[in-house]
Amino acid sequence: MSEHQAIVSWERRSIDFSYDSYPRDHSWDFGHGLRVEASAAPDFHGDPAKVDPERALVAAVSSCHMLTFLAIAARRRLVVDSYTDSAVGYLEKNDAGKLCITRVALHPEIVFAGDTAPSASELDKLHHLAHENCFIANSVRAAVSVEKR
């Protein structure tokens, strides 16, 4: 199969180390010069201008679903001009009372070229196939749904 690596680095830059004061800023290094500045979510003393793990998880689910959808569409000779998703992840308590992303709602808006647009029922089937074959969706416990706005 394949391996996917990231180096996550954090360093204390404050005098004290208490829950309210330690810095949440850190970096994700994916190699080849790709480095992302990250932090905790704002609700947990993080910097809202940086990517937090919760948003990254939602983006990963959305991105994987999109890439799988595009692959299926291309194989079916459906021409996609654009795909935009306003995905939302919900941080809630699970049945054990632990905070986690319990569900991710995808809201894709897809524009097909010319007369290649599938019917609503065919589009639902494409999303179902994309979900079934998305590596990330198959890796998380959170419910992932495709919803119309």
XYZ file of C-alpha atoms in Angstrom:
149
model
C 0.000 0.000 0.000
C 1.403 3.444 0.839
C 2.599 5.533 3.764
C 1.694 9.148 4.450
C 3.899 11.121 6.801
C 3.748 14.465 8.518
C 6.031 16.000 11.113
C 4.158 17.949 13.786
C 6.356 20.290 15.845
C 5.644 22.428 18.900
C 7.982 24.368 21.157
C 7.338 26.171 24.433
C 7.930 29.869 23.977
C 6.312 31.068 27.175
C 7.794 31.495 30.627
C 5.222 29.373 32.386
C 3.381 26.281 31.269
C -0.181 26.425 32.522
C -3.337 25.468 30.637
C -4.373 29.090 30.155
C -0.981 30.368 29.038
C 0.958 27.835 26.997
C 1.033 28.560 23.257
C -1.010 26.311 21.001
C 0.783 27.369 17.814
C 2.696 24.593 16.076
C 3.536 23.465 12.550
C 2.754 20.574 10.255
C 5.598 19.754 7.880
C 4.641 17.582 4.930
C 8.051 17.688 3.245
C 9.060 19.228 -0.083
C 8.776 22.695 1.491
C 5.106 22.322 2.397
C 4.638 23.608 5.925
C 1.306 24.588 7.508
C 1.071 26.821 10.546
C -1.452 25.295 12.922
C -2.977 25.964 16.318
C -5.729 24.701 18.557
C -9.312 25.639 17.769
C -10.233 29.114 19.059
C -12.507 27.558 21.708
C -9.387 25.920 23.153
C -7.121 28.997 23.255
C -5.927 28.656 19.675
C -5.238 31.208 16.975
C -8.260 31.468 14.637
C -5.972 32.586 11.794
C -4.281 29.167 11.757
C -5.540 25.721 10.843
C -6.736 23.627 13.770
C -6.985 19.801 13.809
C -10.782 19.854 13.796
C -10.981 21.986 10.633
C -8.201 19.924 9.072
C -10.202 16.746 9.668
C -13.289 18.293 8.069
C -11.194 19.506 5.116
C -9.610 16.048 4.737
C -13.029 14.360 4.648
C -14.347 16.913 2.147
C -11.227 16.797 -0.029
C -11.171 13.001 -0.153
C -14.882 12.832 -1.010
C -14.373 15.406 -3.775
C -11.345 13.646 -5.273
C -13.162 10.297 -5.204
C -16.259 11.901 -6.750
C -14.157 13.481 -9.532
C -12.481 10.147 -10.290
C -15.852 8.400 -10.569
C -17.298 11.211 -12.704
C -14.289 11.145 -15.047
C -14.538 7.380 -15.475
C -18.217 7.823 -16.399
C -17.308 10.557 -18.881
C -19.164 13.224 -16.895
C -17.312 16.525 -17.288
C -17.075 18.542 -14.086
C -16.268 22.241 -14.429
C -16.209 23.094 -10.723
C -16.786 21.563 -7.317
C -17.123 23.629 -4.143
C -17.989 22.207 -0.749
C -18.935 24.147 2.372
C -18.292 21.253 4.733
C -19.196 21.469 8.419
C -17.882 19.269 11.212
C -19.701 19.055 14.538
C -17.688 18.787 17.745
C -20.062 17.162 20.216
C -20.056 14.633 23.009
C -20.363 11.039 21.900
C -22.244 8.265 23.721
C -19.320 7.899 26.136
C -19.438 11.622 26.964
C -16.173 12.354 25.118
C -15.776 15.343 22.794
C -15.223 14.324 19.199
C -16.198 15.226 15.682
C -19.402 13.185 15.636
C -20.477 14.048 12.112
C -19.383 15.880 9.014
C -21.963 17.361 6.662
C -20.815 17.933 3.103
C -22.626 20.529 0.994
C -21.094 20.151 -2.468
C -22.063 22.449 -5.300
C -21.043 20.911 -8.600
C -21.159 22.420 -12.058
C -21.072 20.001 -14.970
C -20.099 20.975 -18.513
C -22.755 21.275 -21.167
C -25.371 18.558 -21.086
C -23.273 16.064 -19.105
C -25.046 16.785 -15.793
C -26.487 13.637 -14.226
C -30.056 13.461 -12.942
C -30.654 14.085 -9.229
C -30.891 10.359 -8.557
C -27.701 9.637 -10.548
C -25.941 12.428 -8.622
C -27.014 10.837 -5.324
C -25.594 7.504 -6.537
C -22.300 9.192 -7.464
C -22.040 10.708 -3.983
C -22.878 7.349 -2.412
C -20.106 5.661 -4.415
C -17.688 8.476 -3.554
C -18.493 8.088 0.137
C -18.101 4.300 0.045
C -14.696 4.626 -1.607
C -13.291 7.674 0.202
C -10.164 6.628 2.136
C -10.687 9.243 4.832
C -14.400 8.550 5.362
C -13.472 4.885 5.698
C -10.918 5.870 8.354
C -13.079 7.903 10.731
C -15.955 6.994 13.022
C -17.843 10.236 12.469
C -20.939 10.018 10.328
C -20.394 11.683 6.964
C -23.393 12.829 4.925
C -23.944 14.727 1.712
C -26.681 17.296 2.263
C -28.462 19.702 -0.004
C -28.580 23.326 1.120
